[in-house]
Short mmCIF file of C-alpha atoms and ligand atoms in Angstrom, two decimals:
data_model
loop_
_atom_site.label_atom_id
_atom_site.label_comp_id
_atom_site.label_asym_id
_atom_site.label_seq_id
_atom_site.Cartn_x
_atom_site.Cartn_y
_atom_site.Cartn_z
CA MET A 1 7.02 22.97 -18.71
CA PRO A 2 4.80 22.51 -15.63
CA LEU A 3 5.05 19.25 -13.72
CA ARG A 4 2.21 16.89 -14.55
CA PHE A 5 1.22 13.47 -13.29
CA TYR A 6 -1.42 10.97 -14.24
CA ASN A 7 -3.77 10.72 -11.28
CA THR A 8 -5.42 7.29 -10.90
CA LEU A 9 -8.21 8.97 -8.92
CA SER A 10 -9.29 11.40 -11.65
CA GLN A 11 -7.99 9.27 -14.54
CA GLN A 12 -6.48 12.47 -15.93
CA VAL A 13 -3.03 13.97 -16.32
CA GLU A 14 -3.04 16.93 -13.93
CA GLU A 15 -0.63 19.72 -13.10
CA PHE A 16 1.02 19.07 -9.75
CA THR A 17 1.93 21.46 -6.97
CA PRO A 18 1.86 20.67 -3.25
CA ALA A 19 -1.13 22.00 -1.32
CA ALA A 20 0.96 24.02 1.14
CA ASP A 21 4.36 25.61 1.74
CA ASN A 22 6.27 24.04 -1.15
CA THR A 23 6.61 20.73 0.70
CA VAL A 24 5.28 17.53 -0.85
CA ARG A 25 3.65 15.27 1.72
CA MET A 26 4.03 11.85 0.19
CA TYR A 27 3.30 8.33 1.34
CA THR A 28 4.43 5.25 -0.53
CA CYS A 29 3.69 1.64 0.34
CA GLY A 30 6.85 -0.15 1.39
CA PRO A 31 7.96 -3.77 1.43
CA THR A 32 6.56 -6.71 3.33
CA VAL A 33 9.73 -7.99 4.95
CA TYR A 34 9.16 -11.76 4.86
CA ASP A 35 11.86 -12.49 2.26
CA PHE A 36 14.31 -10.71 -0.08
CA ALA A 37 12.55 -8.25 -2.39
CA HIS A 38 12.70 -9.09 -6.12
CA ILE A 39 13.50 -6.65 -8.89
CA GLY A 40 9.77 -6.42 -9.72
CA ASN A 41 9.31 -4.84 -6.30
CA PHE A 42 12.29 -2.65 -7.07
CA ARG A 43 10.71 -1.41 -10.27
CA THR A 44 8.09 0.26 -8.08
CA PHE A 45 10.66 1.50 -5.55
CA THR A 46 12.87 2.85 -8.37
CA PHE A 47 9.86 4.71 -9.75
CA VAL A 48 9.36 6.25 -6.29
CA ASP A 49 13.01 7.32 -6.26
CA LEU A 50 12.65 8.96 -9.69
CA LEU A 51 9.54 10.68 -8.41
CA ARG A 52 11.46 12.06 -5.42
CA LYS A 53 14.28 13.33 -7.61
CA CYS A 54 11.85 14.85 -10.09
CA LEU A 55 9.95 16.66 -7.32
CA ARG A 56 13.20 18.01 -5.93
CA ALA A 57 14.35 19.12 -9.39
CA ASN A 58 11.12 21.14 -9.53
CA GLY A 59 12.13 23.01 -6.39
CA PHE A 60 9.89 21.22 -3.89
CA HIS A 61 10.89 19.94 -0.47
CA LEU A 62 9.95 16.42 0.48
CA ASN A 63 8.25 14.92 3.47
CA HIS A 64 7.99 11.30 2.43
CA VAL A 65 6.95 8.38 4.61
CA MET A 66 7.26 4.73 3.66
CA ASN A 67 5.98 1.87 5.78
CA ILE A 68 7.77 -1.36 6.48
CA THR A 69 5.18 -4.11 6.79
CA ASP A 70 6.81 -6.18 9.50
CA VAL A 71 3.73 -8.10 10.58
CA ASP A 72 1.39 -10.13 8.39
CA ASP A 73 0.16 -13.69 8.05
CA LYS A 74 3.22 -14.96 6.14
CA ILE A 75 5.68 -13.27 8.51
CA ILE A 76 3.96 -14.74 11.55
CA ARG A 77 3.82 -18.19 9.96
CA ASN A 78 7.53 -18.14 9.00
CA ALA A 79 8.71 -16.68 12.32
CA VAL A 80 6.77 -19.29 14.31
CA ALA A 81 8.06 -22.11 12.06
CA GLN A 82 11.66 -20.94 12.56
CA HIS A 83 11.20 -20.42 16.32
CA LYS A 84 12.11 -16.76 15.98
CA SER A 85 10.53 -13.66 17.43
CA LEU A 86 8.91 -11.35 14.88
CA ASP A 87 11.76 -8.89 15.37
CA GLU A 88 14.49 -11.46 14.83
CA TYR A 89 12.79 -12.67 11.69
CA THR A 90 11.96 -9.34 10.06
CA LYS A 91 15.26 -7.65 10.98
CA ILE A 92 17.11 -9.84 8.46
CA TYR A 93 14.86 -8.83 5.55
CA THR A 94 14.49 -5.20 6.57
CA GLU A 95 18.27 -4.84 6.58
CA ALA A 96 18.56 -6.70 3.27
CA PHE A 97 15.92 -4.40 1.77
CA LEU A 98 17.76 -1.28 2.91
CA GLU A 99 21.07 -2.63 1.58
CA ASP A 100 19.46 -3.35 -1.79
CA CYS A 101 17.94 0.14 -1.86
CA ALA A 102 21.38 1.63 -1.20
CA ALA A 103 22.92 -0.48 -3.98
CA LEU A 104 20.23 0.79 -6.37
CA ARG A 105 20.85 4.34 -5.16
CA LEU A 106 17.30 4.75 -3.90
CA GLU A 107 17.12 7.65 -1.50
CA ARG A 108 15.81 6.99 1.99
CA PRO A 109 12.39 8.53 2.57
CA GLU A 110 12.36 11.16 5.31
CA ARG A 111 10.76 8.53 7.53
CA LEU A 112 10.58 4.74 7.48
CA ALA A 113 7.66 3.56 9.57
CA PRO A 114 7.61 -0.07 10.78
CA ALA A 115 4.04 -1.24 11.38
CA THR A 116 4.87 -2.96 14.68
CA GLU A 117 5.91 0.36 16.22
CA HIS A 118 2.41 1.76 15.61
CA ILE A 119 0.10 -0.96 16.92
CA HIS A 120 -1.47 1.31 19.53
CA ASP A 121 -2.13 4.06 16.99
CA MET A 122 -3.92 1.43 14.90
CA VAL A 123 -5.98 0.23 17.85
CA ASP A 124 -7.01 3.86 18.54
CA ALA A 125 -8.03 4.33 14.92
CA ILE A 126 -10.06 1.10 14.91
CA GLN A 127 -11.88 2.31 18.04
CA LYS A 128 -12.54 5.70 16.44
CA LEU A 129 -13.96 4.01 13.36
CA GLY A 130 -16.69 2.60 15.70
CA PRO A 131 -19.90 2.73 13.63
CA HIS A 132 -18.06 1.76 10.45
CA THR A 133 -16.94 -1.51 12.00
CA TYR A 134 -18.30 -4.72 13.48
CA SER A 135 -16.76 -7.60 15.39
CA SER A 136 -17.02 -11.25 14.64
CA ASP A 137 -15.25 -14.01 16.58
CA GLY A 138 -12.77 -11.52 18.09
CA SER A 139 -11.80 -9.94 14.75
CA VAL A 140 -12.92 -6.47 13.70
CA TYR A 141 -14.09 -5.68 10.16
CA PHE A 142 -14.63 -2.51 8.19
CA LYS A 143 -18.17 -2.27 6.87
CA ILE A 144 -17.86 -1.25 3.22
CA ALA A 145 -21.57 -0.43 3.05
CA SER A 146 -20.89 2.50 5.41
CA PHE A 147 -18.66 4.26 2.86
CA PRO A 148 -20.80 5.13 -0.15
CA THR A 149 -17.97 6.21 -2.46
CA TYR A 150 -16.12 2.89 -2.09
CA GLY A 151 -14.66 2.10 -5.53
CA LYS A 152 -13.77 5.67 -6.55
CA LEU A 153 -10.06 4.98 -6.99
CA SER A 154 -10.29 1.70 -8.88
CA HIS A 155 -13.40 2.95 -10.71
CA ASN A 156 -15.18 -0.26 -9.84
CA ASP A 157 -18.92 -0.06 -9.45
CA PHE A 158 -19.82 -1.78 -6.21
CA SER A 159 -23.47 -0.82 -6.25
CA GLY A 160 -24.57 -4.15 -7.76
CA ASN A 161 -24.81 -7.44 -5.96
CA LEU A 162 -21.30 -8.72 -5.42
CA SER A 163 -22.07 -11.55 -3.08
CA GLY A 164 -19.41 -14.20 -3.32
CA ALA A 165 -16.77 -11.82 -4.70
CA ARG A 166 -13.69 -11.87 -2.52
CA VAL A 167 -11.72 -8.67 -2.22
CA ASP A 168 -9.49 -9.63 0.62
CA VAL A 169 -7.41 -12.68 1.26
CA ASP A 170 -8.19 -13.69 4.77
CA GLU A 171 -10.04 -16.59 6.18
CA TYR A 172 -12.31 -14.90 8.67
CA GLU A 173 -16.05 -14.59 9.02
CA LYS A 174 -17.42 -11.39 7.54
CA ALA A 175 -20.88 -10.08 6.86
CA ASP A 176 -20.19 -9.00 3.28
CA ALA A 177 -17.54 -10.48 1.01
CA ARG A 178 -16.19 -6.96 0.39
CA ASP A 179 -15.59 -6.17 4.06
CA PHE A 180 -12.01 -6.39 5.20
CA ALA A 181 -10.27 -7.11 8.48
CA LEU A 182 -8.98 -4.20 10.56
CA TRP A 183 -7.97 -6.47 13.41
CA LYS A 184 -7.41 -10.20 13.28
CA THR A 185 -7.87 -12.46 16.25
CA PRO A 186 -4.94 -14.89 16.75
CA LYS A 187 -5.24 -18.52 15.84
CA GLU A 188 -3.64 -21.21 18.03
CA GLY A 189 0.09 -20.58 18.54
CA GLU A 190 0.18 -17.28 16.63
CA ILE A 191 1.98 -14.12 17.73
CA PHE A 192 -0.39 -11.38 18.95
CA TRP A 193 -0.67 -8.07 20.82
CA ASP A 194 -2.89 -7.75 23.90
CA THR A 195 -4.89 -4.55 23.46
CA GLU A 196 -8.11 -2.75 24.46
CA ILE A 197 -9.87 -4.31 21.48
CA GLY A 198 -8.71 -7.77 22.44
CA PRO A 199 -5.73 -9.94 21.47
CA GLY A 200 -4.69 -9.90 17.83
CA ARG A 201 -2.79 -8.13 15.08
CA PRO A 202 -3.67 -5.33 12.68
CA GLY A 203 -4.77 -5.86 9.08
CA TRP A 204 -2.46 -4.55 6.37
CA HIS A 205 -4.72 -1.73 5.14
CA ILE A 206 -5.16 0.06 8.48
CA GLU A 207 -1.38 0.18 8.90
CA CYS A 208 -0.91 2.55 5.95
CA SER A 209 -3.87 4.82 6.76
CA VAL A 210 -2.77 5.29 10.35
CA MET A 211 0.91 5.97 9.71
CA ALA A 212 0.20 8.26 6.74
CA ILE A 213 -2.21 10.43 8.75
CA LYS A 214 0.00 10.40 11.85
CA TYR A 215 3.06 11.75 10.06
CA LEU A 216 1.67 13.65 7.10
CA GLY A 217 -1.75 14.96 8.14
CA ASP A 218 -5.28 14.20 6.93
CA THR A 219 -4.69 14.93 3.24
CA LEU A 220 -1.54 13.78 1.45
CA ASP A 221 -0.25 15.44 -1.70
CA ILE A 222 0.80 12.14 -3.24
CA HIS A 223 0.19 8.50 -2.44
CA ALA A 224 2.01 5.99 -4.63
CA GLY A 225 2.68 2.28 -5.03
CA GLY A 226 2.50 -0.58 -7.50
CA ILE A 227 -0.55 -0.97 -9.74
CA ASP A 228 -1.65 -4.13 -7.90
CA LEU A 229 -2.26 -2.00 -4.81
CA VAL A 230 -5.03 0.12 -6.38
CA PHE A 231 -7.54 -2.50 -5.42
CA PRO A 232 -8.24 -3.48 -2.76
CA HIS A 233 -5.37 -1.99 -0.70
CA HIS A 234 -5.59 1.68 -1.68
CA GLU A 235 -9.37 1.57 -2.01
CA ASN A 236 -9.49 0.29 1.56
CA GLU A 237 -6.99 2.90 2.75
CA ILE A 238 -9.27 5.61 1.33
CA ALA A 239 -12.37 4.14 2.99
CA GLN A 240 -10.76 3.94 6.44
CA SER A 241 -8.96 7.28 6.25
CA GLU A 242 -11.90 9.28 4.96
CA CYS A 243 -14.21 7.76 7.57
CA LEU A 244 -11.65 8.75 10.23
CA THR A 245 -11.02 12.34 9.12
CA GLY A 246 -13.95 13.33 6.90
CA LYS A 247 -11.39 14.75 4.43
CA PRO A 248 -9.99 13.53 1.10
CA PHE A 249 -7.12 11.16 1.88
CA ALA A 250 -4.78 11.97 -1.01
CA ARG A 251 -4.84 14.52 -3.83
CA PHE A 252 -2.74 12.50 -6.30
CA TRP A 253 -2.54 8.72 -6.62
CA LEU A 254 0.34 7.40 -8.73
CA HIS A 255 0.78 3.73 -9.63
CA ALA A 256 3.64 1.92 -11.34
CA GLU A 257 2.97 -0.85 -13.83
CA PHE A 258 4.54 -4.26 -13.47
CA LEU A 259 7.90 -5.65 -14.30
CA MET A 260 7.00 -8.67 -16.42
CA VAL A 261 8.73 -11.88 -17.44
CA GLU A 262 7.52 -13.49 -20.65
CA GLY A 263 4.10 -11.93 -20.41
CA GLN A 264 3.56 -12.55 -16.70
CA LYS A 265 4.01 -10.34 -13.66
CA MET A 266 7.32 -11.03 -11.90
CA SER A 267 6.24 -12.47 -8.56
CA LYS A 268 7.29 -14.74 -5.75
CA SER A 269 4.28 -16.99 -6.24
CA LEU A 270 5.03 -17.66 -9.93
CA GLY A 271 8.71 -18.24 -9.14
CA ASN A 272 9.75 -16.15 -12.18
CA TYR A 273 11.77 -13.65 -10.23
CA TYR A 274 15.32 -12.42 -9.69
CA THR A 275 16.48 -10.68 -6.56
CA LEU A 276 19.02 -7.90 -6.85
CA ARG A 277 21.51 -10.23 -5.16
CA ASP A 278 20.96 -12.92 -7.84
CA LEU A 279 21.80 -10.47 -10.61
CA VAL A 280 24.72 -8.75 -8.89
CA GLY A 281 26.10 -12.23 -8.07
CA LYS A 282 26.05 -12.97 -11.81
CA GLY A 283 28.19 -9.90 -12.45
CA HIS A 284 25.52 -7.34 -13.41
CA ALA A 285 26.13 -3.85 -12.05
CA PRO A 286 23.39 -2.41 -9.78
CA GLU A 287 23.39 0.78 -11.83
CA ALA A 288 22.57 -1.22 -14.99
CA ILE A 289 19.58 -2.70 -13.15
CA ARG A 290 18.58 0.77 -11.98
CA TYR A 291 18.88 2.13 -15.51
CA LEU A 292 16.81 -0.69 -16.96
CA LEU A 293 14.05 -0.24 -14.37
CA ALA A 294 14.04 3.53 -14.91
CA SER A 295 14.25 3.55 -18.70
CA VAL A 296 10.65 2.60 -19.45
CA PRO A 297 8.03 5.14 -18.27
CA TYR A 298 6.41 3.88 -15.09
CA ARG A 299 2.91 3.58 -16.54
CA LYS A 300 4.07 1.07 -19.14
CA SER A 301 4.81 -2.49 -18.19
CA LEU A 302 8.42 -3.48 -18.70
CA ASN A 303 9.53 -6.89 -19.89
CA PHE A 304 12.64 -8.06 -18.07
CA THR A 305 15.32 -9.88 -20.07
CA ILE A 306 19.04 -10.41 -19.52
CA ASP A 307 19.62 -8.93 -22.98
CA GLY A 308 17.75 -5.81 -21.90
CA LEU A 309 20.00 -5.62 -18.87
CA LYS A 310 23.11 -5.93 -21.04
CA SER A 311 21.83 -3.13 -23.29
CA ALA A 312 21.33 -0.98 -20.20
CA ALA A 313 24.98 -1.55 -19.24
CA ILE A 314 26.08 -0.57 -22.79
CA ALA A 315 23.97 2.61 -22.67
CA ILE A 316 25.62 3.63 -19.40
CA GLU A 317 29.08 2.86 -20.80
CA ARG A 318 28.34 5.13 -23.76
CA LEU A 319 27.44 8.00 -21.43
CA ARG A 320 30.46 7.41 -19.21
CA ASN A 321 32.79 7.38 -22.22
CA PHE A 322 31.26 10.62 -23.43
CA LYS A 323 31.76 12.21 -20.01
CA LEU A 324 35.37 11.01 -19.92
CA ARG A 325 35.94 12.50 -23.35
CA LEU A 326 34.50 15.83 -22.20
CA GLU A 327 36.71 15.81 -19.14
CA THR A 328 39.99 14.75 -20.72
CA ASP A 329 40.09 15.74 -24.42
CA ARG A 330 41.40 19.16 -25.39
CA TYR A 331 39.41 21.33 -27.79
CA ALA A 332 40.14 24.56 -29.57
CA ASP A 333 39.11 27.69 -27.68
CA GLY A 334 35.82 29.43 -28.29
CA VAL A 335 32.20 28.28 -28.44
CA ASN A 336 30.41 26.46 -31.23
CA GLN A 337 27.17 28.47 -31.13
CA GLN A 338 25.12 25.91 -32.96
CA LEU A 339 26.17 23.22 -30.52
CA ALA A 340 25.52 25.56 -27.57
CA GLU A 341 21.94 25.98 -28.78
CA ARG A 342 21.68 22.23 -29.34
CA THR A 343 22.79 21.65 -25.70
CA ALA A 344 20.19 24.09 -24.35
CA LEU A 345 17.43 22.46 -26.42
CA ALA A 346 18.44 18.96 -25.34
CA SER A 347 18.44 20.03 -21.72
CA ALA A 348 14.96 21.59 -22.07
CA ALA A 349 13.68 18.46 -23.83
CA PHE A 350 15.07 16.31 -21.01
CA THR A 351 13.25 18.37 -18.35
CA ALA A 352 10.06 18.44 -20.43
CA GLY A 353 10.17 14.63 -20.66
CA ILE A 354 10.67 14.16 -16.94
CA ASN A 355 7.96 16.71 -16.09
CA ASP A 356 5.56 15.01 -18.48
CA ASP A 357 4.45 12.36 -15.99
CA LEU A 358 8.02 11.05 -15.66
CA ASN A 359 8.39 10.16 -19.33
CA THR A 360 11.86 8.72 -18.91
CA ALA A 361 11.96 7.36 -22.47
CA GLU A 362 11.51 10.86 -23.90
CA ALA A 363 14.11 12.24 -21.49
CA LEU A 364 16.63 9.54 -22.46
CA ALA A 365 16.03 10.15 -26.16
CA ALA A 366 17.02 13.81 -25.60
CA VAL A 367 20.25 12.68 -23.91
CA PHE A 368 21.32 10.14 -26.52
CA GLU A 369 20.52 12.36 -29.50
CA PHE A 370 22.66 15.05 -27.92
CA VAL A 371 25.51 12.64 -27.18
CA ARG A 372 25.45 11.43 -30.79
CA ASP A 373 25.63 15.01 -32.13
CA ALA A 374 28.29 16.11 -29.66
CA ASN A 375 30.43 13.04 -30.38
CA SER A 376 30.32 13.74 -34.10
CA ALA A 377 31.20 17.40 -33.48
CA MET A 378 34.20 16.15 -31.48
CA ASP A 379 35.19 13.73 -34.26
CA SER A 380 34.97 16.42 -36.93
CA GLY A 381 36.87 18.99 -34.87
CA GLU A 382 33.85 21.31 -34.50
CA PHE A 383 33.54 20.91 -30.74
CA ARG A 384 34.99 23.84 -28.79
CA ALA A 385 36.38 24.12 -25.27
CA GLY A 386 33.58 26.59 -24.44
CA ASN A 387 30.95 23.92 -25.10
CA THR A 388 32.32 21.65 -22.38
CA PRO A 389 30.77 23.25 -19.25
CA ASP A 390 27.21 23.19 -20.67
CA ALA A 391 27.59 19.62 -21.89
CA LEU A 392 28.86 18.52 -18.47
CA GLN A 393 26.03 20.40 -16.78
CA PHE A 394 23.53 18.59 -18.99
CA LEU A 395 25.05 15.24 -18.00
CA ASN A 396 24.78 16.28 -14.36
CA LEU A 397 21.13 17.15 -14.88
CA PHE A 398 20.59 13.70 -16.40
CA ASP A 399 22.42 12.06 -13.51
CA SER A 400 20.52 14.02 -10.86
CA ILE A 401 17.51 11.91 -11.92
CA PHE A 402 18.96 8.70 -13.36
CA ASP A 403 22.01 8.43 -11.06
CA VAL A 404 24.01 5.85 -13.03
CA LEU A 405 27.23 7.57 -14.08
CA LYS A 406 29.28 6.67 -11.02
CA ALA A 407 30.54 3.09 -11.22
CA THR A 408 29.80 0.79 -8.29
CA ALA A 409 32.88 -1.02 -7.08
CA LYS A 410 32.36 -4.79 -7.01
CA ALA A 411 33.18 -6.63 -3.77
CA GLY A 412 36.92 -6.34 -3.16
CA GLU A 413 37.34 -3.76 -5.93
CA LEU A 414 38.61 -0.22 -5.52
CA GLY A 415 36.01 2.55 -5.57
CA ASP A 416 36.25 5.45 -8.05
CA GLY A 417 37.54 7.82 -5.35
CA GLU A 418 40.33 5.44 -4.31
CA ILE A 419 41.39 5.00 -7.94
CA ASP A 420 41.52 8.76 -8.49
CA ALA A 421 43.68 9.11 -5.36
CA ARG A 422 46.14 6.45 -6.64
CA ILE A 423 46.34 8.13 -10.03
CA GLU A 424 47.10 11.44 -8.36
CA ALA A 425 49.83 9.75 -6.33
CA ARG A 426 51.28 8.29 -9.54
CA THR A 427 51.22 11.67 -11.27
CA ALA A 428 52.97 13.25 -8.27
CA ALA A 429 55.60 10.46 -8.34
CA LYS A 430 56.25 11.08 -12.03
CA ARG A 431 56.56 14.78 -11.44
CA ALA A 432 59.14 14.01 -8.78
CA ARG A 433 60.86 11.74 -11.37
CA ASP A 434 60.27 8.72 -9.14
CA PHE A 435 59.40 6.46 -12.08
CA LYS A 436 59.85 3.30 -10.07
CA LEU A 437 57.03 4.34 -7.70
CA ALA A 438 54.88 5.55 -10.60
CA ASP A 439 55.22 2.16 -12.36
CA GLN A 440 54.56 0.33 -9.14
CA ILE A 441 51.27 2.23 -8.66
CA ARG A 442 50.28 1.51 -12.27
CA ASP A 443 51.03 -2.20 -11.82
CA GLU A 444 49.12 -2.37 -8.55
CA LEU A 445 46.11 -0.79 -10.21
CA LEU A 446 46.41 -3.21 -13.13
CA ALA A 447 46.46 -6.13 -10.71
CA GLN A 448 43.10 -4.83 -9.42
CA GLY A 449 41.66 -4.69 -12.92
CA ILE A 450 42.19 -0.95 -13.51
CA ILE A 451 43.83 -0.04 -16.80
CA LEU A 452 45.51 3.38 -17.08
CA GLU A 453 45.92 5.17 -20.33
CA ASP A 454 48.27 8.19 -20.54
CA THR A 455 46.91 10.68 -23.06
CA LYS A 456 48.20 14.12 -23.95
CA ASN A 457 45.32 15.49 -21.90
CA GLY A 458 45.95 13.49 -18.77
CA VAL A 459 45.28 10.01 -17.45
CA ARG A 460 42.17 8.02 -18.31
CA TRP A 461 41.23 4.82 -16.56
CA LYS A 462 38.92 1.92 -17.20
CA ARG A 463 37.90 -1.22 -15.39
CA LYS A 464 39.00 -4.40 -17.24
P1 AMP B 1 5.25 -6.26 -1.25
O1 AMP B 1 6.62 -6.39 -0.60
O2 AMP B 1 4.71 -7.56 -1.76
O3 AMP B 1 4.27 -5.56 -0.31
O4 AMP B 1 5.42 -5.34 -2.54
C1 AMP B 1 6.15 -4.16 -2.53
C2 AMP B 1 5.82 -3.33 -3.76
O5 AMP B 1 6.23 -3.99 -4.96
C3 AMP B 1 4.34 -3.02 -3.95
O6 AMP B 1 4.20 -1.62 -4.23
C4 AMP B 1 3.93 -3.85 -5.14
O7 AMP B 1 2.90 -3.24 -5.86
C5 AMP B 1 5.21 -3.87 -5.96
N1 AMP B 1 5.35 -5.00 -6.91
C6 AMP B 1 5.19 -6.32 -6.69
N2 AMP B 1 5.44 -7.03 -7.82
C7 AMP B 1 5.77 -6.15 -8.78
C8 AMP B 1 6.15 -6.26 -10.18
N3 AMP B 1 6.27 -7.43 -10.79
N4 AMP B 1 6.43 -5.11 -10.85
C9 AMP B 1 6.34 -3.90 -10.23
N5 AMP B 1 6.00 -3.73 -8.94
C10 AMP B 1 5.71 -4.84 -8.21
ZN1 ZN B 2 -0.08 0.77 1.81
#
């Protein structure tokens, strides 16, 4: 099954391969580090992580850049109000973002690019854009009228009279309501950079164009982000980049739909949001949050509920129990051929689902139908020892994308590896007939919420 993605630019599902040398050059829009990210933001970042894992599963190498927006109006306002430098202020939220990403098992892109480390590249680009720009009161604007295909990504027709329509949220003087700021002159007391184009700070859109081209070249294979970025952010990125290079900016544009709460987008401004920290603090496992965010295909909006999160935790538990059963139960020798074929089909259906524009729902259905059938074969004594390796391999394939089978230790809890080491020590103590030590290890584990169960096939453990 070839890998296919829905391309916002062409409005079609298209077969994907990188343009050159098996490496995917990918740029995704990162966080604005003015506060903790909410799990709506993390729906988009989880989608990007699934995309990375899917591309790798298809044999491609990755060269992925993500920006960190560490300068914007809100950041400047908050930093000034708290008497902090920009760095001091944004460091807190950048670190928090990276910690949250690690908790959700989101892989680091090959490069994280903070905007403030690229101010001079942006100034150069603004100078190069020359005839496509104009200045007004010390700020520099991009002249939309100089880019005739403006609107090709969002499929908006800008040929009519749009006077009065605002496409950018800034309070500066511009010739046409659609024009957007490349460079903003500082207001009284604001933080700014002194540069060849005057004092000021870059606009958000130029940041992404400049860093994407700098690290990935004129034409990206994939550019991705949340659906709210299609317009105006990505439309503006295209206008700037294509005026700079004369080449198409990105071949594929992928956009994730929103995480919703009771029919509305989860957002800071509506106040209907949870951060990862809120949910983990209430006892929800990060992998359950990851599973929930990943379980609905990215082009469908996903309604967040605590019940949905609990169901995600139950689904993971089911898979973990199945894995444990595969690893510890003993089965009669031989291979159940029918089940072997069933495993191969399930595995192919899983890959077909993932390759079909990351249809995670289809991929999960293949996993759970298989688990149901394999569990009943185990119950009825039809499962054979020779079916175990393929079944485990299928679970590994699932986990190479979903990454939820390993349990996250809660604060102060033992990690899986530490528990396994203690169990081994207990087994060794028993073998040496040191039952006092063996019991002591079991009791210590119990005190930490780990219950051991001795079965004829070895030791199983569970968290209380
Ligand atoms: P920001 O930190 O505001 O720049 O947003 C970071 C990313 O989160 C962007 O790609 C947004 O499109 C995305 N985003 C914001 N809200 C949501 C939401 N409710 N659901 C999914 N993605 C979102
Ligand atoms: Zn961007």
